[in-house]
Each structure stands twice: as structure tokens, then as C-alpha cells.
Coordinates of C-alpha atoms in Angstrom, one line a residue:
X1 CA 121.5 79.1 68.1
X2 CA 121.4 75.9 66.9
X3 CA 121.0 74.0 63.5
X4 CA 118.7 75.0 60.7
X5 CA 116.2 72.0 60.9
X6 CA 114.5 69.9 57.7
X7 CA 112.6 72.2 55.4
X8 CA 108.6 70.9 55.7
X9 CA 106.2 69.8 52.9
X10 CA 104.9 72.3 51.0
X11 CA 101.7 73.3 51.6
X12 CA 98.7 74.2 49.5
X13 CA 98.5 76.6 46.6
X14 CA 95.7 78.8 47.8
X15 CA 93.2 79.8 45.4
X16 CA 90.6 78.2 43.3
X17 CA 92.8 78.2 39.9
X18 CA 89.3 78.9 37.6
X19 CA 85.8 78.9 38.1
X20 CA 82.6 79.9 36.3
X21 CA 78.9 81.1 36.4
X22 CA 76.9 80.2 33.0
X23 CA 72.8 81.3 33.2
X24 CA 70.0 81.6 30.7
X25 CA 67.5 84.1 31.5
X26 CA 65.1 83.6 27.9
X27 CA 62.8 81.8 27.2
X28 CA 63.9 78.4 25.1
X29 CA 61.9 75.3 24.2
X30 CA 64.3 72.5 23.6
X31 CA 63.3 68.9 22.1
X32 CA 63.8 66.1 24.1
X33 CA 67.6 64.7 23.9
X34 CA 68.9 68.1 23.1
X35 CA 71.0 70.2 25.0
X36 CA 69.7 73.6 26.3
X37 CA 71.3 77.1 25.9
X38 CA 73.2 79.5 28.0
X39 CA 72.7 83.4 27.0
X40 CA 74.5 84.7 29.7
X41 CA 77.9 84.3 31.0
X42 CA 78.1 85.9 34.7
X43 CA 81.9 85.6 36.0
X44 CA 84.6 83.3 34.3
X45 CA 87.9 83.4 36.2
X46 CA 91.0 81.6 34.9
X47 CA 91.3 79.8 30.8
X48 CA 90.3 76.4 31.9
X49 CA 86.6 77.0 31.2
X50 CA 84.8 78.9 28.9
X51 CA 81.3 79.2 26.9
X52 CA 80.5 81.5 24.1
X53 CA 77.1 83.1 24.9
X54 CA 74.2 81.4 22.7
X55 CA 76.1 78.4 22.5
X56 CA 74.8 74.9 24.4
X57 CA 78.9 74.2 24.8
X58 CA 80.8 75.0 27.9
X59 CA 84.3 73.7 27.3
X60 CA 86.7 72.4 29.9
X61 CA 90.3 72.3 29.7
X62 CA 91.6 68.8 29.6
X63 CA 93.5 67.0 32.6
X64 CA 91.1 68.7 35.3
X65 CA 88.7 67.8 38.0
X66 CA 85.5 69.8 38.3
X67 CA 82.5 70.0 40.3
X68 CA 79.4 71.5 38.6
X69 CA 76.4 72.5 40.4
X70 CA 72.8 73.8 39.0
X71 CA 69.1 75.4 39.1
X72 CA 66.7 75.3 36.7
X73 CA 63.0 76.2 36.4
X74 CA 61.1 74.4 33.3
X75 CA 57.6 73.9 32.5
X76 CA 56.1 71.1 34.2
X77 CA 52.9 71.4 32.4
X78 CA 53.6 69.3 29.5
X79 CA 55.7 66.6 30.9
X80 CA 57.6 65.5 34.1
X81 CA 60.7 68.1 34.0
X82 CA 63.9 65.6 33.7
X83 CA 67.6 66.4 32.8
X84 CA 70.9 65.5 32.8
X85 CA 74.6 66.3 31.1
X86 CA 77.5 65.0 28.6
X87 CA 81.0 65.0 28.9
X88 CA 81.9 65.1 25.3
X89 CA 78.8 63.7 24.2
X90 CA 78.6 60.8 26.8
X91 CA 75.9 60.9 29.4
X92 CA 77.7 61.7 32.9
X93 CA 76.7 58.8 35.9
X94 CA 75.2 60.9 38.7
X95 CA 74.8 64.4 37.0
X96 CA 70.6 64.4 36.0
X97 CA 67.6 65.6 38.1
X98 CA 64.1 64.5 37.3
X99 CA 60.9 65.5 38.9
X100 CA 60.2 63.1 41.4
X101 CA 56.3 63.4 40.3
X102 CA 56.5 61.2 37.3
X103 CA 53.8 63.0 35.5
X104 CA 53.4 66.6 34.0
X105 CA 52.1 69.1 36.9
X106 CA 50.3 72.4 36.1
X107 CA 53.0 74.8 37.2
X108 CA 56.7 75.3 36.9
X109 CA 59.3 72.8 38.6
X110 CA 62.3 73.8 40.1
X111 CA 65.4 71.1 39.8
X112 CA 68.8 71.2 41.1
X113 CA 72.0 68.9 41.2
X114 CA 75.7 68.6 41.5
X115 CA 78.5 66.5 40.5
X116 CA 82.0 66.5 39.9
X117 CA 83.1 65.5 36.3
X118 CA 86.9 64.6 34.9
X119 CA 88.4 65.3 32.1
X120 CA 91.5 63.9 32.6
X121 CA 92.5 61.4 30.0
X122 CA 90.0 63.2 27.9
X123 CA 90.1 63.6 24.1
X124 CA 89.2 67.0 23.1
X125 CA 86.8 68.6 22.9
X126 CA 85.4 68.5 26.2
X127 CA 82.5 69.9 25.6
X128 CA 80.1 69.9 28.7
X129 CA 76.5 70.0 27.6
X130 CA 72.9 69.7 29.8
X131 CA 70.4 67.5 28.0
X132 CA 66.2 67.5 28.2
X133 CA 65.0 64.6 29.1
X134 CA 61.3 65.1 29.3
X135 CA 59.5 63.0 27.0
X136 CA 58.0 65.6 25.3
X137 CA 59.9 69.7 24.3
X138 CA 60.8 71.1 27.7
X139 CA 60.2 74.6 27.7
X140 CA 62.3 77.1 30.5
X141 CA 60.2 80.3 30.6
X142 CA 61.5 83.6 30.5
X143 CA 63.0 85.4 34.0
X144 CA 65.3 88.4 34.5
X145 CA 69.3 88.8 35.1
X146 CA 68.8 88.2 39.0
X147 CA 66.3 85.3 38.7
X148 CA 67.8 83.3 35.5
X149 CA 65.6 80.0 34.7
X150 CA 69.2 77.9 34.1
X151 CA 72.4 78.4 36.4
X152 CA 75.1 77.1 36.3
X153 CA 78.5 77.0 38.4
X154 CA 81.9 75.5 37.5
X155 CA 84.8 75.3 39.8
X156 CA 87.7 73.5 38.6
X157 CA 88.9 71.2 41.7
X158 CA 92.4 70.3 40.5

């Protein structure tokens, strides 16, 4: 047999390192330019995200890449259902959904988005947070455990 040839580049390291599922199922009301609520945590896997239930904060580890993807049902009755999210307390290019009626209907609206967010030279805390934008208190009725009015799913990237 011959020679032992060059060892190859080594190849990926398999799974997702941490991910996350953050819903609300309650109703809340929040006032416009304030960040909604989570009262559920579904599955969090790995330490580089985490949310304490109640709490409007879902904190990311520093020095990752994430991509963040969501649902919501609010009350389009009042106002044109509009939202968006912080990094930190800065407003996150690309990340909000607004009704693409610009006035209030008289049922529910359904939004949805995704985006990938870095917190790589980040200061902490990186504190991800979504924000109403409705002119007026956006209110996300109440729904059960396996129809939550807010979802939210986190997978960490690199």
C-alpha cells in the first residue's frame, strides 16, 4: 500500500448549537412604542438564548448570528396592526411587519416576518425586544397553548 495522503479540511460541526421557541397565548394590550410580552417559553436548547416568562426580554448571547422568525395575531379594529424589534434598544433594519391596509379593519390581522440579527460586537445586554407600532394600544387577544397569538423562533446561525 502506498503513502498516507494530506489530511482534508475539516468539515462542519453538525448541529444547530442553540435555538428557541418564545409564545404568548393571553391577552395583552400594549401602548404604542412598547415592547410586547412572552408568557410562554416552548423549547430552549443550548445557553445562548433565553427569556424569563412574563418578561418582554429575550436575551442573546453576544458574538452570534441569529435568524428570528414570527406570527402574530392583533386587533385590527382600532388601528392598522404594525410592528417591529430592538437589538438592545435600537430598532433592527428589516425586522417589522405592518398591515398593508393602512387603516384599522374590523377583524383580527395576522402578521409575520423574519430576519437575521447580530450581536457580534455587541455591548451587553442584548436584549431582543418586539415593539407596537400601531398608532393607537395594540391589543393581541387571547388564544390557547396550540394557537398562541405571538410566536416566536430563534436559531442561532453561528
Amino acid at each position: 500500500a502506498g503513502a498516507t495522503g494530506a489530511t482534508g479540511a475539516t468539515g462542519a460541526t453538525g448541529t444547530i448549537a442553540a435555538f428557541a421557541h418564545i409564545f404568548n397565548v393571553g391577552t395583552q394590550t400594549i401602548a404604542a412604542g412598547n415592547p410586547v410580552t412572552f408568557d410562554t417559553n416552548g423549547t430552549i436548547s443550548g445557553t445562548d438564548i433565553s427569556h424569563a416568562t412574563g418578561s418582554s426580554d429575550i436575551v442573546l448571547a453576544q458574538g452570534h448570528n441569529y435568524q428570528v422568525i414570527y406570527t402574530f395575531v392583533g386587533d385590527a379594529s382600532v388601528s392598522a396592526v404594525s410592528v417591529h424589534f430592538t437589538l438592545a434598544g435600537t430598532d433592527i433594519p428589516g425586522s417589522g411587519f405592518t398591515d398593508p391596509s393602512s387603516v384599522a379593519l374590523t377583524t383580527a390581522s395576522e402578521g409575520s416576518g423574519e430576519f437575521i440579527v447580530s450581536t457580534v460586537g455587541q455591548v451587553a445586554p442584548t436584549n431582543l425586544n418586539m415593539i407596537v407600532d400601531s398608532t393607537t394600544d395594540m391589543t393581541f387577544p387571547a388564544q390557547d397553548a396550540n394557537h398562541p397569538n405571538i410566536s416566536i423562533v430563534i436559531i442561532e446561525l453561528s
